[in-house]
PDB file of C-alpha atoms in Angstrom:
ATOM      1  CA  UNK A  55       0.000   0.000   0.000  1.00  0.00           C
ATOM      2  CA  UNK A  56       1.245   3.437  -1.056  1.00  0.00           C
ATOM      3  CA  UNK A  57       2.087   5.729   1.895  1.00  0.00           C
ATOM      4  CA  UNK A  58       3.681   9.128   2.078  1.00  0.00           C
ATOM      5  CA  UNK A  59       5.275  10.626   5.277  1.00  0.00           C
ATOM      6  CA  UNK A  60       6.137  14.292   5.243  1.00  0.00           C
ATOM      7  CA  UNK A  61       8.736  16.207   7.590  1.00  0.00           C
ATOM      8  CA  UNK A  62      10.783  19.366   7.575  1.00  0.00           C
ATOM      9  CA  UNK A  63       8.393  22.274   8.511  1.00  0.00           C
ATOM     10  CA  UNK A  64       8.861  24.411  11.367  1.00  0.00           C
ATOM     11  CA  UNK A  65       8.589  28.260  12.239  1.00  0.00           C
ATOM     12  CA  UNK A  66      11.022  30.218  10.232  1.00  0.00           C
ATOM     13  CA  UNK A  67      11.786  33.994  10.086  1.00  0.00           C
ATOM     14  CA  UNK A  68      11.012  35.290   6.333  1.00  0.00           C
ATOM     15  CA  UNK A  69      14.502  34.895   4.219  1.00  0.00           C
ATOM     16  CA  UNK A  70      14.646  31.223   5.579  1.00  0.00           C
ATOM     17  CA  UNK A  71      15.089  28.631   4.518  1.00  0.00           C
ATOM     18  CA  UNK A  72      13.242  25.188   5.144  1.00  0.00           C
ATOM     19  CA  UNK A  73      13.845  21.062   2.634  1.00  0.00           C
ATOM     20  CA  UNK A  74      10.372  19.439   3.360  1.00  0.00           C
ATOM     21  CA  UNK A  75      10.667  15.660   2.671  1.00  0.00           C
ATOM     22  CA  UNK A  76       8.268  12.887   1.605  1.00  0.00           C
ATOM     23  CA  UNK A  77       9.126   9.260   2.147  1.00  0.00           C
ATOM     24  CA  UNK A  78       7.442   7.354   0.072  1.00  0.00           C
ATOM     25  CA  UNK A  79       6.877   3.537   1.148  1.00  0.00           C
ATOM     26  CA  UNK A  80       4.718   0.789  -0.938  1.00  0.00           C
ATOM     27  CA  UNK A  81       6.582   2.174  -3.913  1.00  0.00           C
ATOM     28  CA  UNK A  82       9.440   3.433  -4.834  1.00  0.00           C
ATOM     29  CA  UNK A  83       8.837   7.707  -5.773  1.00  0.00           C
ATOM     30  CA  UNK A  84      10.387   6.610  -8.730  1.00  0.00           C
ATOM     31  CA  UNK A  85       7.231   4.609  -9.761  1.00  0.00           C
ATOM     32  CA  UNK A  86       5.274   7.998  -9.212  1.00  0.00           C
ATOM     33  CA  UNK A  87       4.253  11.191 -10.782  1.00  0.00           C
ATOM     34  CA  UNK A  88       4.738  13.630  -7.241  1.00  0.00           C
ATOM     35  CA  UNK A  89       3.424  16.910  -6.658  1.00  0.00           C
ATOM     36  CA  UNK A  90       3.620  19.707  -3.367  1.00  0.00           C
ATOM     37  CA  UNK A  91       0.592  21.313  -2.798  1.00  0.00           C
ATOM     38  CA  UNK A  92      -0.175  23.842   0.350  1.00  0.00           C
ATOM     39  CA  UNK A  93      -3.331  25.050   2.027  1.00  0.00           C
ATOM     40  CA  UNK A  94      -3.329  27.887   4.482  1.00  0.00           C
ATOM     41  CA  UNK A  95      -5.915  28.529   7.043  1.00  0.00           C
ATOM     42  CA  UNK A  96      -8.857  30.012   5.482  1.00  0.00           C
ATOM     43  CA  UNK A  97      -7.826  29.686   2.059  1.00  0.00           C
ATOM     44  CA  UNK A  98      -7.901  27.320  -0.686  1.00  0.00           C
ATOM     45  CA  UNK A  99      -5.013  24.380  -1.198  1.00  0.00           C
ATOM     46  CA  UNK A 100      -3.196  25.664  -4.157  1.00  0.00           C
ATOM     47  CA  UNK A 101      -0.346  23.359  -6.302  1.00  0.00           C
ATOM     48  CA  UNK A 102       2.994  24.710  -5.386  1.00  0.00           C
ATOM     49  CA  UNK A 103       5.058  22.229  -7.339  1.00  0.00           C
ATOM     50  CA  UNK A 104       5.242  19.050  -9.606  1.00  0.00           C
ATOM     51  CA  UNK A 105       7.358  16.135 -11.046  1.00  0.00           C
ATOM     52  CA  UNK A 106       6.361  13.828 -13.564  1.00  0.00           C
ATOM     53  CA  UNK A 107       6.917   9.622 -12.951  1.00  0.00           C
ATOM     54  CA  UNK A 108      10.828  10.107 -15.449  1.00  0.00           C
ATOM     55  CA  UNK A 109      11.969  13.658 -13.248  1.00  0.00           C
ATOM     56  CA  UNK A 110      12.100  14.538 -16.709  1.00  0.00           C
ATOM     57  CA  UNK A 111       9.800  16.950 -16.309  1.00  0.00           C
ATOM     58  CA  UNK A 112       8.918  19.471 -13.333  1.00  0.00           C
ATOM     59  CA  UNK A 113       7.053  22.513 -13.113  1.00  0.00           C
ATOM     60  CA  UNK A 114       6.553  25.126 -10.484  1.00  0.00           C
ATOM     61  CA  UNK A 115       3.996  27.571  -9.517  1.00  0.00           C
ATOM     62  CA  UNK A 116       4.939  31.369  -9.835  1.00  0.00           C
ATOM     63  CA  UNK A 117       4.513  32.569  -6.757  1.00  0.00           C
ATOM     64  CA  UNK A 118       7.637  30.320  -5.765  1.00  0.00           C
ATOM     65  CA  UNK A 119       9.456  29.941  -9.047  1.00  0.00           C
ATOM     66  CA  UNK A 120      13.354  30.620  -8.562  1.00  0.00           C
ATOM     67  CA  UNK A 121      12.800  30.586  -4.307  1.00  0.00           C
ATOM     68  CA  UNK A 122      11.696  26.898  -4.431  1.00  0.00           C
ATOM     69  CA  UNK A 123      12.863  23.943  -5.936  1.00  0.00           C
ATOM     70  CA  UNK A 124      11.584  20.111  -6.179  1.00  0.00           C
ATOM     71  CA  UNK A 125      13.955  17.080  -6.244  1.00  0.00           C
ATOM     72  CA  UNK A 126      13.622  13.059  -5.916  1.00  0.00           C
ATOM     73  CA  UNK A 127      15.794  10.841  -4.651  1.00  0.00           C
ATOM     74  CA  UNK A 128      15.378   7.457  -5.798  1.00  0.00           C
ATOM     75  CA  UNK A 129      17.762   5.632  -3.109  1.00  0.00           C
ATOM     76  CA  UNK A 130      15.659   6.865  -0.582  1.00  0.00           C
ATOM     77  CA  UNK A 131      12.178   6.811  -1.725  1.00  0.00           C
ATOM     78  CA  UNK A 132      12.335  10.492  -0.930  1.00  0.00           C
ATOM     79  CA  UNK A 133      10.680  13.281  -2.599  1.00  0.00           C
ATOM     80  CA  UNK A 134      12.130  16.829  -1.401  1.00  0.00           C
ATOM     81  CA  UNK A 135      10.961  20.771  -1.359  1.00  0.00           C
ATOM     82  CA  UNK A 136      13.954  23.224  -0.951  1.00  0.00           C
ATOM     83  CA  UNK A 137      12.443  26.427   0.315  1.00  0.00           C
ATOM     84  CA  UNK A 138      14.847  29.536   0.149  1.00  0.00           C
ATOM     85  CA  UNK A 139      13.858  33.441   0.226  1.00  0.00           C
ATOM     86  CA  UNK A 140      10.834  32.127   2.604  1.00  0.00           C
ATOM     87  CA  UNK A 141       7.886  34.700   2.930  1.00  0.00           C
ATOM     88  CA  UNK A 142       4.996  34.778   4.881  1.00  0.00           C
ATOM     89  CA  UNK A 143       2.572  34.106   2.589  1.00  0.00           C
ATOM     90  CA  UNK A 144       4.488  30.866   2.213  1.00  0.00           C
ATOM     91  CA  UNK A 145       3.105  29.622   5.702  1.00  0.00           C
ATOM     92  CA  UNK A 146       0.505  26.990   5.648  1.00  0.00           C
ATOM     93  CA  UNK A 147       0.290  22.833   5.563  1.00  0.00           C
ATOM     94  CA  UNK A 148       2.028  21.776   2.944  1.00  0.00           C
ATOM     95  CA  UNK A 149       1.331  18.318   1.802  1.00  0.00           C
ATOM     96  CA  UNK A 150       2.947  15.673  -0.604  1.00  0.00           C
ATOM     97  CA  UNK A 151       0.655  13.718  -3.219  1.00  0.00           C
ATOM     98  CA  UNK A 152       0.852  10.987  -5.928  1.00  0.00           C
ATOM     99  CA  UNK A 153      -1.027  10.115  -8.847  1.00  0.00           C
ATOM    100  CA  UNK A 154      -1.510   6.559  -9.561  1.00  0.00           C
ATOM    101  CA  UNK A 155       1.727   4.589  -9.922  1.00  0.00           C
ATOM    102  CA  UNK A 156       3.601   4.884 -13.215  1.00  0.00           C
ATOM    103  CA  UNK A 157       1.329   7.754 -14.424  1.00  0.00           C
ATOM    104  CA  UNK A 158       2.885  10.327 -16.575  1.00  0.00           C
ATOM    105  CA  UNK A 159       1.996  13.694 -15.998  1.00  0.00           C
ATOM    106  CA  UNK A 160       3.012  16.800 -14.248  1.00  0.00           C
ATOM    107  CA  UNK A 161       0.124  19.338 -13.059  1.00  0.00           C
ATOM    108  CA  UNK A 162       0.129  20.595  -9.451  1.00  0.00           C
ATOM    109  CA  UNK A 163      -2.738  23.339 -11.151  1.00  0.00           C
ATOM    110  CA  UNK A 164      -5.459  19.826 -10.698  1.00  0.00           C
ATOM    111  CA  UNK A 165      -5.423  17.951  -6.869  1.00  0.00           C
ATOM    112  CA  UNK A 166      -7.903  15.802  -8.325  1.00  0.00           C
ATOM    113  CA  UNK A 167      -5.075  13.801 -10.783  1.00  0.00           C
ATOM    114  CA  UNK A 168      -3.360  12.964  -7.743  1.00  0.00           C
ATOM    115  CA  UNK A 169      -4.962  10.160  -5.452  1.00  0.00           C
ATOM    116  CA  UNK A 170      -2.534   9.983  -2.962  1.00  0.00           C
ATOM    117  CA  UNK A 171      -1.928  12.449  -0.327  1.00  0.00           C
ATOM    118  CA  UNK A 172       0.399  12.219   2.739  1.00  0.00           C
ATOM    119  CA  UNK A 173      -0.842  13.764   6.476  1.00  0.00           C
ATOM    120  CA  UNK A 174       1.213  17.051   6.520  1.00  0.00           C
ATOM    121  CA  UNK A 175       3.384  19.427   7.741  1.00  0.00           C
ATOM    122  CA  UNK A 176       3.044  22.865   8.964  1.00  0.00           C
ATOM    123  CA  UNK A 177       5.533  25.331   7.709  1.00  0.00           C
ATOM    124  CA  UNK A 178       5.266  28.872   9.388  1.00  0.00           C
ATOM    125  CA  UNK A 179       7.133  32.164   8.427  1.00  0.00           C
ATOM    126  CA  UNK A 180       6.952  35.089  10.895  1.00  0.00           C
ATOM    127  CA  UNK A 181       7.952  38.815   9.235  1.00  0.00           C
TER     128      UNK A 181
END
């Protein structure tokens, strides 16, 4: 069974700098088309970032393009989020998710393609 485990957030002052991680067991995140997504409180959960199943392909939102960067490590089942030039409209849950195994496809703009979704982790950023 697919599971995804996130870590990394904490309470950072704006400039920070945070690496979320995903562990992914059941499969191996190469198997997997991955995507960050983030929801703060009151607002909708909006796609921050996505990699597609051959990490040929990734694609980032603007609001974080050149501050944020997503990686995979296949060795350790990991999928990452490097974080630089933190703001505080960065704060809120951010969350990993998967599509199906060995689905092509790259779109953190549509939650709904992906169908796996780990528990969490709260990143803050005070001004």
């Amino acid at each position: 069974q697919l599971q995804l485990v996130e870590s990394g957030g904490g309470s950072v002052q704006a400039g920070g700098s945070l690496r979320l991680s995903c562990v992914v067991s059941g499969y191996n995140v190469g198997t997997l088309s991955m995507a960050w997504f983030r929801q703060a409180s009151g607002k909708e959960r909006e796609g921050v970032a996505c990699i597609d199943v051959s990490a040929t392909q990734t694609d980032l939102a603007d609001s974080v393009k050149g501050r944020f960067t997503i990686s995979r490590d296949r060795g350790k089942s990991t999928l990452y989020l490097q974080m630089n030039s933190l703001k505080p409209e960065d704060t809120g849950m951010y969350h990993c998710a998967a599509m199906t195994p060995w689905r092509s496809g790259c779109n953190y703009r549509n939650s709904a393609d992906y169908v796996n979704w780990g528990q969490g982790t709260q990143v803050t950023v005070s001004s």
